């Protein structure tokens, strides 16, 4: 039965990491998957997380199932982080949250919900987008297409084209947006642009889903949520998939959420009931540990302060690496102006390197970046920077 199958294509991001792990060259550098590395090239467990885990272990009294939509305390903490303390959407009962296994779990639950309840809706993604987005929606049976987002020649957001496209998306279709730190381009909408897109989404009766995986990795927790909040205040119906892999460093605990916002508390309750049904059919109910860590940290003033400091530290290191990358390339005589990388937000830089240049970097220099030219800046350190920049300089000359 299995012998007749073809091998599945390698995943463009995690498949590269598999190849990286098999690479025996000691100087190899992985700048593909979006995982934060500290100055020593390690992905640390945050101190605030360790402390929360100690508390959780002591207090744990059962391993019984969580509800289908997870812990209520976690859901409340997620909504507060997303919308801010005492936001009217929350106090009016217009938001409800399901705890999901990672942000990807949240996206898949949303996808199943869309497919069940809005079977003829197509989903529109930014061009480009996270390489796994199409997989998640196709697996749920949803047809996808793209709206313009990025001007690759100018290395910046192409807002005019995006806005014009939104005016022409058929009523009832689904639009996928990145909450902040757009993956892969690092180019975000301004608050005014978020507001305007929210108004178009409402007037054209579109169904928006926001992928919010990098809150705190751009300009700060509050600033990074401000566009999403402005959007939610315009559009009546919104779904938000949150991930805490990066900002809490909880990658392998798979901690995420799907928050639904409806035009009234009744509408929200109806949508949430279908989200629970999708969860039941998918993985029944979520794992508890990672959500427990996040809820413990967010509900304790001292732990929260410590976490926010640790998050600011990660963010500052990434910003330093952006500047160091640009400066080192210049120092190595690279003529092309890479200063646009400094204005990009989040873990990634969309470098403009071609597929061929990416392959040479991998094969000749053991430097792994995604085929689209996306570089994980959070994987750069002062120790590997010189080697990375020498290789990029040579590849650009060749
Ligand atoms: C990435 O874009 O590299 C991360 O979101 C990790 C992943 O699962 O692809």
Short mmCIF file of N, CA, C and O in Angstrom, two decimals, residues 269-350:
data_model
loop_
_atom_site.label_atom_id
_atom_site.label_comp_id
_atom_site.label_asym_id
_atom_site.label_seq_id
_atom_site.Cartn_x
_atom_site.Cartn_y
_atom_site.Cartn_z
N UNK A 269 -21.24 33.85 20.93
CA UNK A 269 -21.51 32.54 21.56
C UNK A 269 -21.79 31.48 20.49
O UNK A 269 -21.34 30.33 20.59
N UNK A 270 -22.53 31.88 19.43
CA UNK A 270 -22.83 30.92 18.36
C UNK A 270 -21.55 30.48 17.66
O UNK A 270 -21.31 29.29 17.45
N UNK A 271 -20.72 31.47 17.28
CA UNK A 271 -19.48 31.12 16.57
C UNK A 271 -18.59 30.26 17.46
O UNK A 271 -18.02 29.26 17.00
N UNK A 272 -18.49 30.64 18.73
CA UNK A 272 -17.61 29.89 19.64
C UNK A 272 -18.09 28.44 19.78
O UNK A 272 -17.26 27.52 19.90
N UNK A 273 -19.41 28.23 19.74
CA UNK A 273 -19.92 26.85 19.88
C UNK A 273 -19.44 26.00 18.69
O UNK A 273 -19.12 24.82 18.84
N UNK A 274 -19.38 26.61 17.49
CA UNK A 274 -18.90 25.86 16.32
C UNK A 274 -17.39 25.65 16.38
O UNK A 274 -16.87 24.64 15.90
N UNK A 275 -16.69 26.62 16.98
CA UNK A 275 -15.24 26.45 17.15
C UNK A 275 -14.98 25.27 18.09
O UNK A 275 -14.10 24.43 17.83
N UNK A 276 -15.78 25.16 19.14
CA UNK A 276 -15.63 24.02 20.06
C UNK A 276 -15.91 22.70 19.33
O UNK A 276 -15.23 21.69 19.54
N UNK A 277 -16.90 22.72 18.47
CA UNK A 277 -17.22 21.49 17.71
C UNK A 277 -16.03 21.11 16.81
O UNK A 277 -15.70 19.92 16.67
N UNK A 278 -15.39 22.11 16.21
CA UNK A 278 -14.21 21.83 15.36
C UNK A 278 -13.08 21.26 16.20
O UNK A 278 -12.37 20.35 15.76
N UNK A 279 -12.91 21.79 17.40
CA UNK A 279 -11.85 21.30 18.29
C UNK A 279 -12.11 19.84 18.66
O UNK A 279 -11.22 18.99 18.61
N UNK A 280 -13.36 19.56 19.02
CA UNK A 280 -13.72 18.19 19.45
C UNK A 280 -13.39 17.17 18.35
O UNK A 280 -12.91 16.07 18.62
N UNK A 281 -13.68 17.59 17.09
CA UNK A 281 -13.43 16.66 15.98
C UNK A 281 -11.96 16.59 15.61
O UNK A 281 -11.54 15.70 14.88
N UNK A 282 -11.16 17.53 16.09
CA UNK A 282 -9.78 17.65 15.65
C UNK A 282 -8.83 17.03 16.68
O UNK A 282 -8.14 16.05 16.41
N UNK A 283 -8.80 17.57 17.91
CA UNK A 283 -7.91 17.00 18.95
C UNK A 283 -8.61 16.92 20.30
O UNK A 283 -7.95 16.70 21.32
N UNK A 284 -9.89 17.14 20.32
CA UNK A 284 -10.77 16.96 21.49
C UNK A 284 -10.65 18.08 22.53
O UNK A 284 -11.62 18.74 22.85
N UNK A 285 -9.47 18.27 23.05
CA UNK A 285 -9.25 19.37 24.01
C UNK A 285 -7.74 19.62 24.09
O UNK A 285 -6.96 18.73 23.76
N UNK A 286 -7.34 20.83 24.53
CA UNK A 286 -5.92 21.18 24.39
C UNK A 286 -5.05 20.65 25.52
O UNK A 286 -5.55 20.34 26.61
N UNK A 287 -3.72 20.56 25.29
CA UNK A 287 -2.79 20.24 26.38
C UNK A 287 -2.75 21.40 27.37
O UNK A 287 -2.94 22.56 26.98
N UNK A 288 -2.46 21.09 28.65
CA UNK A 288 -2.64 22.09 29.70
C UNK A 288 -1.37 22.87 30.05
O UNK A 288 -1.45 24.06 30.40
N UNK A 289 -0.22 22.23 29.96
CA UNK A 289 0.96 22.79 30.63
C UNK A 289 1.36 24.18 30.13
O UNK A 289 1.51 25.12 30.91
N UNK A 290 1.51 24.33 28.80
CA UNK A 290 1.97 25.61 28.26
C UNK A 290 1.00 26.74 28.57
O UNK A 290 1.42 27.86 28.93
N UNK A 291 -0.29 26.47 28.43
CA UNK A 291 -1.29 27.50 28.74
C UNK A 291 -1.22 27.89 30.21
O UNK A 291 -1.41 29.06 30.57
N UNK A 292 -0.94 26.89 31.06
CA UNK A 292 -0.79 27.17 32.50
C UNK A 292 0.36 28.13 32.75
O UNK A 292 0.27 29.04 33.59
N UNK A 293 1.46 27.96 32.02
CA UNK A 293 2.62 28.85 32.18
C UNK A 293 2.22 30.29 31.81
O UNK A 293 2.47 31.24 32.56
N UNK A 294 1.59 30.42 30.65
CA UNK A 294 1.22 31.77 30.17
C UNK A 294 0.24 32.43 31.14
O UNK A 294 0.41 33.60 31.53
N UNK A 295 -0.77 31.69 31.58
CA UNK A 295 -1.76 32.27 32.49
C UNK A 295 -1.11 32.65 33.81
O UNK A 295 -1.42 33.71 34.39
N UNK A 296 -0.18 31.82 34.31
CA UNK A 296 0.49 32.12 35.59
C UNK A 296 1.30 33.41 35.46
O UNK A 296 1.23 34.29 36.33
N UNK A 297 2.03 33.53 34.38
CA UNK A 297 2.88 34.73 34.21
C UNK A 297 2.02 35.98 34.04
O UNK A 297 2.26 37.02 34.67
N UNK A 298 0.99 35.88 33.21
CA UNK A 298 0.21 37.09 32.92
C UNK A 298 -0.63 37.54 34.11
O UNK A 298 -1.01 38.71 34.19
N UNK A 299 -0.91 36.64 35.05
CA UNK A 299 -1.78 37.04 36.17
C UNK A 299 -0.99 37.38 37.43
O UNK A 299 -1.58 37.67 38.46
N UNK A 300 0.34 37.38 37.35
CA UNK A 300 1.15 37.69 38.53
C UNK A 300 2.04 38.89 38.18
O UNK A 300 2.85 38.82 37.25
N UNK A 301 1.89 39.99 38.94
CA UNK A 301 2.56 41.25 38.56
C UNK A 301 4.08 41.08 38.45
O UNK A 301 4.69 41.57 37.50
N UNK A 302 4.69 40.37 39.43
CA UNK A 302 6.15 40.26 39.43
C UNK A 302 6.64 39.41 38.26
O UNK A 302 7.60 39.76 37.57
N UNK A 303 5.95 38.27 38.04
CA UNK A 303 6.35 37.40 36.93
C UNK A 303 6.15 38.09 35.59
O UNK A 303 6.96 37.98 34.69
N UNK A 304 5.07 38.85 35.50
CA UNK A 304 4.78 39.55 34.24
C UNK A 304 5.85 40.59 33.94
O UNK A 304 6.30 40.73 32.81
N UNK A 305 6.26 41.30 35.02
CA UNK A 305 7.31 42.31 34.83
C UNK A 305 8.60 41.64 34.33
O UNK A 305 9.25 42.13 33.40
N UNK A 306 8.93 40.53 34.97
CA UNK A 306 10.16 39.82 34.59
C UNK A 306 10.08 39.34 33.13
O UNK A 306 11.02 39.50 32.35
N UNK A 307 8.90 38.78 32.76
CA UNK A 307 8.72 38.31 31.38
C UNK A 307 8.85 39.48 30.39
O UNK A 307 9.53 39.36 29.37
N UNK A 308 8.20 40.60 30.71
CA UNK A 308 8.24 41.74 29.78
C UNK A 308 9.68 42.22 29.58
O UNK A 308 10.07 42.59 28.48
N UNK A 309 10.47 42.18 30.66
CA UNK A 309 11.89 42.57 30.53
C UNK A 309 12.64 41.58 29.64
O UNK A 309 13.44 41.97 28.80
N UNK A 310 12.37 40.31 29.84
CA UNK A 310 13.06 39.29 29.03
C UNK A 310 12.68 39.44 27.55
O UNK A 310 13.51 39.32 26.66
N UNK A 311 11.40 39.74 27.32
CA UNK A 311 10.92 39.92 25.94
C UNK A 311 11.59 41.15 25.31
O UNK A 311 12.05 41.09 24.15
N UNK A 312 11.67 42.23 26.08
CA UNK A 312 12.35 43.45 25.56
C UNK A 312 13.80 43.14 25.22
O UNK A 312 14.35 43.61 24.24
N UNK A 313 14.42 42.30 26.04
CA UNK A 313 15.82 41.92 25.82
C UNK A 313 15.99 41.17 24.50
O UNK A 313 16.91 41.44 23.73
N UNK A 314 15.06 40.23 24.23
CA UNK A 314 15.15 39.46 22.97
C UNK A 314 15.01 40.41 21.78
O UNK A 314 15.74 40.33 20.79
N UNK A 315 14.04 41.31 21.93
CA UNK A 315 13.73 42.24 20.85
C UNK A 315 14.92 43.17 20.57
O UNK A 315 15.25 43.43 19.41
N UNK A 316 15.55 43.64 21.64
CA UNK A 316 16.68 44.56 21.49
C UNK A 316 17.84 43.84 20.79
O UNK A 316 18.52 44.41 19.94
N UNK A 317 18.05 42.56 21.15
CA UNK A 317 19.15 41.82 20.52
C UNK A 317 18.89 41.66 19.01
O UNK A 317 19.79 41.82 18.19
N UNK A 318 17.64 41.40 18.66
CA UNK A 318 17.32 41.25 17.22
C UNK A 318 17.58 42.58 16.49
O UNK A 318 18.17 42.60 15.40
N UNK A 319 17.17 43.68 17.14
CA UNK A 319 17.40 44.99 16.49
C UNK A 319 18.90 45.23 16.29
O UNK A 319 19.34 45.70 15.25
N UNK A 320 19.70 44.89 17.33
CA UNK A 320 21.16 45.06 17.23
C UNK A 320 21.71 44.24 16.07
O UNK A 320 22.59 44.68 15.34
N UNK A 321 21.19 43.01 15.92
CA UNK A 321 21.70 42.13 14.85
C UNK A 321 21.33 42.68 13.47
O UNK A 321 22.11 42.57 12.53
N UNK A 322 20.14 43.29 13.36
CA UNK A 322 19.77 43.92 12.08
C UNK A 322 20.81 44.96 11.68
O UNK A 322 21.29 44.98 10.55
N UNK A 323 21.14 45.84 12.65
CA UNK A 323 22.09 46.92 12.34
C UNK A 323 23.47 46.34 12.05
O UNK A 323 24.14 46.76 11.10
N UNK A 324 23.87 45.36 12.87
CA UNK A 324 25.20 44.78 12.68
C UNK A 324 25.31 44.09 11.31
O UNK A 324 26.34 44.18 10.63
N UNK A 325 24.24 43.44 10.90
CA UNK A 325 24.21 42.76 9.59
C UNK A 325 24.41 43.79 8.47
O UNK A 325 25.27 43.63 7.60
N UNK A 326 23.63 44.86 8.55
CA UNK A 326 23.71 45.90 7.51
C UNK A 326 25.11 46.53 7.51
O UNK A 326 25.74 46.69 6.45
N UNK A 327 25.64 46.85 8.71
CA UNK A 327 26.96 47.50 8.80
C UNK A 327 28.07 46.57 8.32
O UNK A 327 29.01 46.99 7.64
N UNK A 328 27.97 45.28 8.69
CA UNK A 328 29.04 44.34 8.32
C UNK A 328 29.05 44.13 6.81
O UNK A 328 30.12 44.04 6.19
N UNK A 329 27.85 44.05 6.22
CA UNK A 329 27.81 43.90 4.75
C UNK A 329 28.48 45.09 4.08
O UNK A 329 29.26 44.94 3.14
N UNK A 330 28.18 46.29 4.62
CA UNK A 330 28.77 47.50 4.05
C UNK A 330 30.29 47.45 4.19
O UNK A 330 31.04 47.72 3.25
N UNK A 331 30.74 47.05 5.38
CA UNK A 331 32.18 47.00 5.65
C UNK A 331 32.88 46.00 4.73
O UNK A 331 34.07 46.12 4.46
N UNK A 332 32.13 45.02 4.27
CA UNK A 332 32.73 44.01 3.37
C UNK A 332 32.65 44.44 1.91
O UNK A 332 32.90 43.65 1.00
N UNK A 333 32.22 45.66 1.70
CA UNK A 333 32.24 46.23 0.35
C UNK A 333 31.01 45.91 -0.48
O UNK A 333 31.01 46.10 -1.70
N UNK A 334 29.94 45.41 0.17
CA UNK A 334 28.72 45.11 -0.60
C UNK A 334 28.09 46.44 -1.05
O UNK A 334 27.83 47.31 -0.23
N UNK A 335 27.87 46.56 -2.35
CA UNK A 335 27.37 47.83 -2.90
C UNK A 335 25.86 47.97 -2.69
O UNK A 335 25.36 49.06 -2.48
N UNK A 336 25.15 46.85 -2.75
CA UNK A 336 23.69 46.94 -2.64
C UNK A 336 23.29 47.52 -1.27
O UNK A 336 23.89 47.16 -0.26
N UNK A 337 22.33 48.43 -1.28
CA UNK A 337 21.91 49.07 -0.03
C UNK A 337 20.93 48.16 0.72
O UNK A 337 19.81 47.92 0.26
N UNK A 338 21.36 47.65 1.86
CA UNK A 338 20.50 46.77 2.66
C UNK A 338 19.88 47.50 3.85
O UNK A 338 19.34 46.87 4.75
N UNK A 339 19.97 48.84 3.86
CA UNK A 339 19.50 49.56 5.06
C UNK A 339 18.00 49.37 5.30
O UNK A 339 17.52 49.57 6.41
N UNK A 340 17.25 48.94 4.26
CA UNK A 340 15.81 48.69 4.44
C UNK A 340 15.56 47.61 5.50
O UNK A 340 14.50 47.56 6.11
N UNK A 341 16.57 46.75 5.75
CA UNK A 341 16.39 45.67 6.74
C UNK A 341 16.18 46.24 8.14
O UNK A 341 15.53 45.63 8.99
N UNK A 342 16.72 47.43 8.37
CA UNK A 342 16.62 48.03 9.71
C UNK A 342 15.18 48.42 10.03
O UNK A 342 14.73 48.33 11.16
N UNK A 343 14.44 48.82 9.00
CA UNK A 343 13.05 49.23 9.22
C UNK A 343 12.09 48.04 9.30
O UNK A 343 10.93 48.20 9.69
N UNK A 344 12.54 46.82 8.95
CA UNK A 344 11.64 45.66 9.01
C UNK A 344 11.43 45.25 10.47
O UNK A 344 12.28 45.47 11.31
N UNK A 345 10.27 44.68 10.74
CA UNK A 345 9.89 44.36 12.11
C UNK A 345 9.86 42.86 12.36
O UNK A 345 9.45 42.09 11.49
N UNK A 346 10.27 42.45 13.58
CA UNK A 346 10.14 41.05 13.96
C UNK A 346 11.42 40.27 13.75
O UNK A 346 12.51 40.82 13.68
N UNK A 347 11.26 38.95 13.65
CA UNK A 347 12.42 38.06 13.58
C UNK A 347 13.05 38.03 12.20
O UNK A 347 14.21 37.66 12.07
N UNK A 348 12.25 38.35 11.17
CA UNK A 348 12.70 38.02 9.81
C UNK A 348 13.10 39.24 9.01
O UNK A 348 12.58 40.33 9.20
N UNK A 349 14.03 39.00 8.09
CA UNK A 349 14.35 39.98 7.08
C UNK A 349 14.12 39.35 5.73
O UNK A 349 14.54 38.21 5.49
N UNK A 350 13.44 40.08 4.90
CA UNK A 350 13.19 39.62 3.54
C UNK A 350 14.32 40.22 2.72
O UNK A 350 14.29 41.39 2.38
#
